[in-house]
Short mmCIF file of C-alpha atoms and ligand atoms in Angstrom, two decimals:
data_model
loop_
_atom_site.label_atom_id
_atom_site.label_comp_id
_atom_site.label_asym_id
_atom_site.label_seq_id
_atom_site.Cartn_x
_atom_site.Cartn_y
_atom_site.Cartn_z
CA MET A 1 8.43 18.56 -15.85
CA SER A 2 5.05 17.19 -15.67
CA PHE A 3 4.40 13.81 -13.64
CA LEU A 4 3.38 11.79 -17.16
CA PHE A 5 6.40 13.63 -19.20
CA ARG A 6 8.50 12.75 -16.43
CA LEU A 7 7.68 8.84 -16.58
CA ARG A 8 8.04 8.72 -20.48
CA ALA A 9 11.37 9.68 -20.43
CA LEU A 10 11.86 6.45 -18.11
CA HIS A 11 10.21 4.09 -20.34
CA LEU A 12 13.38 3.16 -21.89
CA VAL A 13 15.38 2.77 -18.30
CA ILE A 14 12.73 0.56 -17.30
CA LEU A 15 12.25 -1.80 -20.08
CA CYS A 16 16.53 -2.60 -19.73
CA SER A 17 15.75 -3.21 -16.38
CA ALA A 18 13.42 -5.45 -16.72
CA LEU A 19 14.90 -6.95 -19.40
CA LEU A 20 17.34 -7.97 -16.86
CA TRP A 21 14.90 -10.03 -14.55
CA PRO A 22 15.27 -12.13 -12.72
CA ALA A 23 18.55 -12.44 -12.73
CA LEU A 24 19.53 -8.08 -12.10
CA ALA A 25 21.75 -8.90 -8.41
CA ALA A 26 20.77 -6.65 -5.64
CA ALA A 27 21.02 -3.27 -5.91
CA GLN A 28 21.45 -0.10 -3.92
CA ILE A 29 17.74 0.88 -3.01
CA ASP A 30 18.15 4.31 -0.65
CA PRO A 31 18.41 4.17 2.25
CA PRO A 32 20.20 2.00 3.43
CA GLU A 33 19.75 -0.82 6.23
CA SER A 34 18.36 0.23 9.51
CA GLY A 35 19.32 2.55 12.28
CA ALA A 36 19.88 6.08 12.20
CA THR A 37 22.41 7.42 10.38
CA GLU A 38 23.59 10.72 8.59
CA ARG A 39 25.60 11.26 5.36
CA ASN A 40 26.85 14.38 3.56
CA GLY A 41 24.36 16.12 4.95
CA TRP A 42 21.49 13.48 4.67
CA GLU A 43 19.47 12.03 7.33
CA ASN A 44 18.80 8.14 7.44
CA HIS A 45 16.37 6.57 8.75
CA SER A 46 14.71 3.52 9.73
CA TRP A 47 12.14 1.68 12.25
CA HIS A 48 9.63 -0.99 13.06
CA VAL A 49 6.29 0.49 12.95
CA MET A 50 2.52 -0.40 11.68
CA GLY A 51 3.99 -4.11 10.96
CA THR A 52 6.51 -3.05 8.79
CA ARG A 53 9.83 -1.74 8.49
CA ALA A 54 9.55 2.09 7.84
CA GLU A 55 12.49 4.39 5.68
CA LEU A 56 13.04 7.92 5.88
CA ALA A 57 15.64 9.51 4.08
CA PHE A 58 16.43 13.42 3.90
CA TRP A 59 17.75 16.66 3.33
CA PRO A 60 17.03 18.86 6.80
CA GLY A 61 14.36 21.87 5.96
CA THR A 62 13.71 24.07 8.57
CA ARG A 63 13.80 22.09 11.75
CA SER A 64 16.40 19.72 13.09
CA ALA A 65 16.65 16.59 11.56
CA GLU A 66 15.53 15.15 15.26
CA THR A 67 12.07 17.18 15.44
CA THR A 68 11.33 16.00 11.79
CA VAL A 69 12.13 12.35 12.16
CA ASN A 70 9.91 12.47 15.52
CA ALA A 71 7.04 13.98 13.77
CA VAL A 72 6.79 11.52 11.20
CA ARG A 73 7.28 8.64 13.64
CA ALA A 74 4.72 10.36 15.95
CA GLU A 75 2.51 10.24 12.91
CA PHE A 76 2.85 6.31 12.11
CA GLU A 77 2.44 5.26 15.77
CA ARG A 78 -0.81 7.44 16.27
CA LEU A 79 -2.00 6.21 12.81
CA ASN A 80 -1.61 2.80 14.07
CA ALA A 81 -3.39 2.90 17.17
CA LEU A 82 -6.20 4.35 15.41
CA LEU A 83 -5.69 1.61 12.45
CA SER A 84 -4.38 -1.55 13.32
CA PRO A 85 -6.54 -4.37 13.32
CA TRP A 86 -4.74 -5.87 16.24
CA VAL A 87 -4.94 -3.79 19.14
CA GLU A 88 -7.47 -3.75 21.47
CA THR A 89 -8.04 0.07 21.57
CA SER A 90 -8.00 0.81 17.84
CA GLU A 91 -10.90 2.49 16.38
CA LEU A 92 -11.19 -0.46 13.81
CA TYR A 93 -10.40 -2.74 16.21
CA GLN A 94 -13.50 -1.65 18.84
CA ALA A 95 -15.25 -1.53 14.71
CA ASN A 96 -14.86 -5.24 14.33
CA ALA A 97 -15.59 -5.91 17.26
CA HIS A 98 -18.93 -4.13 18.47
CA ALA A 99 -20.87 -2.65 14.61
CA ALA A 100 -22.73 -5.50 14.19
CA ARG A 101 -24.88 -4.48 17.03
CA ALA A 102 -25.12 -0.83 17.57
CA PRO A 103 -23.39 2.16 16.13
CA VAL A 104 -19.94 2.82 16.88
CA VAL A 105 -18.87 6.46 16.90
CA ILE A 106 -15.27 7.31 14.63
CA SER A 107 -13.37 9.35 14.19
CA GLU A 108 -13.87 12.11 10.72
CA GLU A 109 -10.35 10.37 9.18
CA PHE A 110 -11.57 7.28 9.97
CA ALA A 111 -14.74 7.73 8.46
CA GLN A 112 -13.05 9.15 5.37
CA LEU A 113 -10.76 6.34 4.81
CA ILE A 114 -13.93 4.25 5.03
CA ASP A 115 -15.52 6.50 2.13
CA THR A 116 -12.53 6.27 -0.07
CA SER A 117 -12.02 2.28 0.33
CA ARG A 118 -15.52 2.48 -1.10
CA GLN A 119 -14.93 4.74 -3.58
CA TYR A 120 -12.08 2.19 -4.53
CA SER A 121 -14.82 -1.06 -4.40
CA LEU A 122 -16.96 0.78 -7.05
CA LEU A 123 -14.00 1.53 -9.23
CA THR A 124 -12.74 -1.73 -9.08
CA ASP A 125 -15.82 -4.01 -9.23
CA ASN A 126 -15.61 -5.29 -5.83
CA ALA A 127 -11.62 -6.56 -6.63
CA PHE A 128 -10.80 -4.46 -3.81
CA ASP A 129 -13.41 -4.39 -0.43
CA ILE A 130 -11.98 -3.84 3.18
CA THR A 131 -14.76 -6.09 3.71
CA PHE A 132 -12.19 -9.11 2.31
CA ALA A 133 -11.35 -9.02 6.11
CA THR A 134 -14.82 -10.74 6.76
CA VAL A 135 -12.87 -13.92 5.39
CA GLY A 136 -9.58 -12.38 5.81
CA HIS A 137 -9.36 -12.93 9.68
CA LEU A 138 -9.38 -16.81 9.10
CA TYR A 139 -6.26 -16.91 7.47
CA ASP A 140 -3.11 -17.25 10.03
CA TYR A 141 -0.25 -16.57 7.75
CA ARG A 142 2.35 -17.16 10.05
CA ALA A 143 0.58 -20.49 11.57
CA GLY A 144 0.19 -21.47 8.07
CA ILE A 145 -3.43 -22.08 7.95
CA ALA A 146 -6.74 -21.16 5.43
CA PRO A 147 -10.11 -22.09 5.90
CA ASP A 148 -12.07 -24.59 4.30
CA ASP A 149 -14.76 -24.30 1.24
CA ALA A 150 -17.36 -24.21 4.18
CA ALA A 151 -16.32 -21.67 6.11
CA ILE A 152 -15.52 -19.58 3.62
CA ALA A 153 -18.49 -19.73 1.87
CA GLU A 154 -20.25 -19.21 5.26
CA ALA A 155 -18.26 -15.91 6.27
CA ARG A 156 -18.88 -14.83 2.95
CA ALA A 157 -22.45 -14.03 3.71
CA GLY A 158 -21.10 -11.07 5.83
CA GLN A 159 -18.33 -9.49 3.26
CA GLY A 160 -19.39 -7.01 1.03
CA MET A 161 -19.88 -3.20 1.38
CA ASP A 162 -23.51 -3.16 1.01
CA LYS A 163 -22.85 -4.07 5.06
CA VAL A 164 -20.77 -1.21 5.76
CA VAL A 165 -22.84 1.62 6.87
CA LEU A 166 -21.69 5.55 7.54
CA ALA A 167 -23.92 7.37 9.33
CA ARG A 168 -23.07 10.97 9.86
CA THR A 169 -24.68 14.07 11.30
CA PRO A 170 -25.91 17.00 9.17
CA ASP A 171 -23.34 19.15 10.29
CA ASP A 172 -20.47 15.84 9.40
CA GLU A 173 -19.22 15.98 13.12
CA THR A 174 -20.12 13.22 13.98
CA ALA A 175 -20.15 9.67 12.14
CA ALA A 176 -21.14 6.43 12.84
CA LEU A 177 -20.01 2.99 11.44
CA SER A 178 -22.81 -0.02 11.45
CA PHE A 179 -22.31 -3.86 10.44
CA LEU A 180 -25.37 -5.10 8.91
CA HIS A 181 -24.25 -8.89 9.45
CA GLU A 182 -22.64 -10.10 12.42
CA ARG A 183 -19.73 -11.84 10.13
CA THR A 184 -19.07 -8.64 9.19
CA ARG A 185 -15.39 -7.06 9.35
CA ILE A 186 -13.11 -4.77 7.85
CA ASP A 187 -9.49 -3.83 7.63
CA LEU A 188 -7.39 -0.89 5.85
CA GLY A 189 -4.44 -3.51 5.32
CA GLY A 190 -4.69 -2.32 1.67
CA ILE A 191 -4.97 1.35 2.02
CA ALA A 192 -3.32 2.38 5.38
CA LYS A 193 -0.13 2.72 4.38
CA GLY A 194 -0.29 4.69 1.90
CA TYR A 195 -2.53 7.63 3.98
CA ALA A 196 0.14 7.45 6.38
CA ILE A 197 2.52 7.53 3.72
CA ASP A 198 1.03 10.69 2.49
CA ARG A 199 0.35 12.29 5.93
CA ALA A 200 4.25 12.06 6.81
CA VAL A 201 4.90 14.18 3.45
CA ALA A 202 2.38 16.74 4.23
CA LEU A 203 4.21 16.38 7.42
CA LEU A 204 7.49 16.81 5.56
CA ARG A 205 6.71 19.50 3.65
CA GLU A 206 5.27 21.63 6.70
CA HIS A 207 9.08 21.02 8.06
CA GLY A 208 10.26 22.85 5.43
CA VAL A 209 11.90 19.60 3.57
CA ALA A 210 12.36 19.54 -0.55
CA HIS A 211 13.80 16.26 -1.08
CA ALA A 212 13.08 13.05 0.79
CA TYR A 213 12.42 8.81 0.47
CA ILE A 214 9.73 7.49 2.56
CA SER A 215 8.18 4.46 2.67
CA LEU A 216 6.70 1.69 4.90
CA GLY A 217 7.00 -1.84 3.46
CA GLY A 218 6.02 -1.43 -0.27
CA ASP A 219 4.23 1.84 -0.30
CA SER A 220 6.81 4.88 -0.86
CA TYR A 221 7.04 7.80 -1.71
CA VAL A 222 9.67 10.82 -3.62
CA LEU A 223 9.45 13.92 -2.41
CA GLY A 224 11.26 16.12 -4.49
CA ASP A 225 14.29 14.64 -5.90
CA ARG A 226 17.64 13.82 -4.74
CA ARG A 227 19.38 17.02 -4.91
CA GLY A 228 20.72 17.22 -8.60
CA ARG A 229 19.68 13.09 -9.44
CA LEU A 230 16.52 11.41 -9.42
CA TRP A 231 15.80 8.73 -6.95
CA GLN A 232 16.62 5.03 -8.09
CA VAL A 233 13.18 3.11 -6.15
CA GLY A 234 13.92 -0.56 -6.49
CA VAL A 235 10.50 -2.62 -6.75
CA ARG A 236 11.45 -5.74 -5.04
CA HIS A 237 12.19 -8.66 -6.97
CA PRO A 238 9.71 -11.15 -5.65
CA ARG A 239 11.39 -14.35 -5.67
CA GLN A 240 14.32 -13.03 -4.76
CA ASP A 241 15.10 -11.70 -1.14
CA ASP A 242 17.03 -8.50 -1.44
CA ALA A 243 17.28 -8.49 -4.61
CA VAL A 244 15.59 -5.66 -7.03
CA ALA A 245 13.55 -6.03 -10.14
CA ILE A 246 13.13 -2.75 -11.84
CA THR A 247 14.96 -0.09 -10.69
CA LEU A 248 12.58 2.69 -11.48
CA PRO A 249 14.53 6.76 -11.09
CA LEU A 250 11.84 9.24 -10.11
CA ALA A 251 11.13 12.58 -8.36
CA ASP A 252 7.14 13.38 -6.66
CA VAL A 253 5.65 10.73 -6.87
CA ALA A 254 4.00 7.67 -4.90
CA VAL A 255 5.27 4.38 -5.78
CA SER A 256 3.37 1.13 -3.98
CA THR A 257 4.18 -2.65 -4.39
CA SER A 258 1.77 -5.80 -3.32
CA GLY A 259 3.31 -8.93 -3.70
CA ASP A 260 2.21 -12.63 -3.13
CA TYR A 261 5.26 -12.34 -1.11
CA GLU A 262 5.16 -10.14 2.04
CA ARG A 263 3.06 -13.08 4.28
CA PHE A 264 2.87 -16.05 2.61
CA PHE A 265 2.74 -19.90 3.65
CA ILE A 266 3.37 -22.89 0.50
CA ARG A 267 0.79 -25.67 0.54
CA ASP A 268 1.05 -28.52 -1.43
CA GLY A 269 3.34 -26.47 -4.22
CA GLU A 270 0.78 -23.24 -3.85
CA HIS A 271 1.59 -19.90 -2.74
CA VAL A 272 -1.27 -19.11 0.28
CA HIS A 273 -0.82 -14.87 0.26
CA HIS A 274 -2.67 -12.05 2.20
CA ILE A 275 -4.10 -10.83 -1.37
CA LEU A 276 -7.27 -12.24 -1.00
CA SER A 277 -10.34 -12.11 -4.12
CA PRO A 278 -13.08 -11.10 -2.60
CA GLU A 279 -15.66 -12.94 -5.06
CA SER A 280 -13.75 -16.69 -4.25
CA GLY A 281 -11.87 -15.77 -0.60
CA ARG A 282 -8.75 -17.27 -1.54
CA PRO A 283 -5.66 -15.34 -2.73
CA ALA A 284 -5.72 -13.73 -6.03
CA GLY A 285 -4.09 -15.73 -8.60
CA ALA A 286 -2.41 -14.44 -11.47
CA LEU A 287 -0.05 -12.11 -10.65
CA VAL A 288 2.83 -11.83 -8.09
CA SER A 289 3.51 -8.58 -7.70
CA VAL A 290 2.29 -5.28 -8.75
CA THR A 291 3.98 -2.01 -8.74
CA VAL A 292 1.61 0.99 -8.79
CA LEU A 293 2.65 5.14 -9.61
CA ALA A 294 0.49 7.69 -8.31
CA PRO A 295 0.32 11.46 -7.19
CA ARG A 296 -0.93 10.53 -3.47
CA ALA A 297 0.12 7.43 -2.19
CA VAL A 298 -3.25 6.08 -0.87
CA ASP A 299 -4.19 5.59 -4.10
CA ALA A 300 -1.18 3.93 -4.77
CA ASP A 301 -1.49 1.37 -2.48
CA ALA A 302 -5.42 1.13 -3.01
CA LEU A 303 -5.12 0.20 -7.01
CA SER A 304 -1.94 -1.45 -6.10
CA THR A 305 -4.09 -4.14 -4.41
CA SER A 306 -6.75 -3.59 -7.22
CA LEU A 307 -4.79 -4.54 -9.70
CA PHE A 308 -3.33 -7.60 -8.06
CA VAL A 309 -6.47 -8.79 -7.43
CA LEU A 310 -7.94 -7.93 -11.24
CA GLY A 311 -4.83 -10.05 -13.12
CA ILE A 312 -3.47 -8.65 -16.19
CA GLU A 313 -6.29 -7.47 -18.24
CA ALA A 314 -8.52 -6.14 -16.11
CA GLY A 315 -5.82 -4.41 -14.24
CA LEU A 316 -4.02 -2.98 -16.81
CA GLU A 317 -7.61 -1.50 -18.09
CA LEU A 318 -8.15 -0.04 -15.15
CA ALA A 319 -4.76 1.72 -15.17
CA GLU A 320 -4.94 3.48 -18.47
CA THR A 321 -8.19 4.68 -17.27
CA LEU A 322 -6.50 6.65 -14.44
CA GLU A 323 -4.62 9.71 -14.68
CA ASP A 324 -1.91 10.27 -13.89
CA VAL A 325 -1.60 6.41 -13.07
CA SER A 326 1.29 3.96 -14.22
CA ALA A 327 1.56 0.44 -13.23
CA ILE A 328 4.43 -2.43 -13.80
CA LEU A 329 2.31 -6.03 -13.18
CA ILE A 330 4.65 -9.33 -12.94
CA ASP A 331 3.52 -12.60 -13.92
CA ARG A 332 3.83 -15.81 -12.50
CA ASP A 333 6.10 -17.33 -15.15
CA GLY A 334 8.35 -13.88 -14.45
CA GLY A 335 7.08 -11.43 -17.46
CA VAL A 336 6.43 -7.85 -16.79
CA HIS A 337 3.71 -5.57 -18.20
CA TYR A 338 3.92 -2.29 -18.16
CA SER A 339 0.62 0.61 -18.22
CA GLN A 340 0.24 2.31 -22.07
CA ASP A 341 1.79 5.24 -20.84
CA LEU A 342 5.36 3.95 -19.75
CA LEU A 343 5.70 2.01 -23.14
CA GLY A 344 5.34 5.29 -24.57
CA LYS A 345 2.24 4.82 -26.79
CA ASP A 346 -0.31 6.84 -25.44
P1 ADP B 401 1.12 -5.08 2.14
O1 ADP B 401 2.37 -3.07 2.01
O2 ADP B 401 1.22 -5.36 3.32
O3 ADP B 401 1.38 -5.97 1.43
P2 ADP B 401 -0.96 -4.14 -0.30
O4 ADP B 401 -1.05 -2.57 -0.41
O5 ADP B 401 0.25 -5.18 -0.64
O6 ADP B 401 0.34 -4.26 1.59
O7 ADP B 401 -2.07 -5.09 0.36
C1 ADP B 401 -2.43 -6.40 1.46
C2 ADP B 401 -3.17 -6.09 2.06
O8 ADP B 401 -4.73 -5.48 1.72
C3 ADP B 401 -3.11 -7.24 3.24
O9 ADP B 401 -2.62 -7.58 4.15
C4 ADP B 401 -5.15 -6.91 3.28
O10 ADP B 401 -5.19 -6.26 4.51
C5 ADP B 401 -5.24 -6.33 2.40
N1 ADP B 401 -6.52 -7.18 1.41
C6 ADP B 401 -6.28 -8.28 1.41
N2 ADP B 401 -6.60 -8.47 0.32
C7 ADP B 401 -7.78 -7.06 0.29
C8 ADP B 401 -9.19 -6.82 -1.03
N3 ADP B 401 -9.23 -7.85 -2.07
N4 ADP B 401 -9.12 -5.27 -0.85
C9 ADP B 401 -8.47 -4.62 -0.54
N5 ADP B 401 -7.64 -4.92 0.97
C10 ADP B 401 -7.11 -6.13 0.55
MG1 MG B 402 -1.83 -1.74 -1.05
#
């Protein structure tokens, strides 16, 4: 059964759920709350990593459940150590600290993520831009601090993927990263968790796992089905904690939700959140939540952030041009907008 066929078959269910929004009470989101449990053969694990909560539910494969969980945990730790903007020894931290002065040698893995990010910048007319961090680091969501217009204007001189130069040796053995402006900074917060999910799915497959749900914050993948039933993936209600706005019955697909509720503070009634419009250096305004379904989590992640910045019209337009990509956008008034494939009209 093709991915799109499955989605079309689902559109009625989704629309029915959407009609209930915003009154829908908390439904079950797989898997349960926290820790590690085993129930009827299913393993359920939950832990904190990469600044968010990881959840893993799976039917053990060819290795012991413990071996599989540990492999996934170790992989997330490895990626956090490589890509975190807060860990001083991470390649990303080191690049931000030094690449404006001299080329910094980075791993091919990090280099490929920068390449992928650049492709998304090109695809989205720079709505997706990892150099948003040049301005983004001036925000402190916990302390409720946002930069003023002058500070944004000054920092924006260093923003833009044209300031990010990757030089590779002919054999592709070594990549060196340089920034062409002293203010330039990058952050992979809009794509790294999706990448980590894809890596986890590859590991689960290596361990013979055929049925699993794995998530990192708003990024997830459902591997196979739930042994005879589809997985019920809940899209968080953007304005009610622990409530589900829409439930998606799915199998073998990545689901990524970008919301303005993950990191934010309220100032003068305005929701100051963590998804920035690179054009203005201010939080992107029209939407409160974007969910993207795609075959790979890295794409779903980058696209959910991208569509959030692009807004309803341009966001849906982009989703329509991409094969095997579906999108559900929730606007500020609670209006829900679906890509055509979900409405069964394509
Ligand atoms: P999360 O799961 O953390 O909510 P999202 O996929 O919603 O992640 O992306 C939000 C994160 O993306 C921000 O915390 C920031 O690190 C990064 N980001 C913010 N604005 C942009 C942008 N315009 N382009 C690329 N990345 C961005
Ligand atoms: Mg994202």
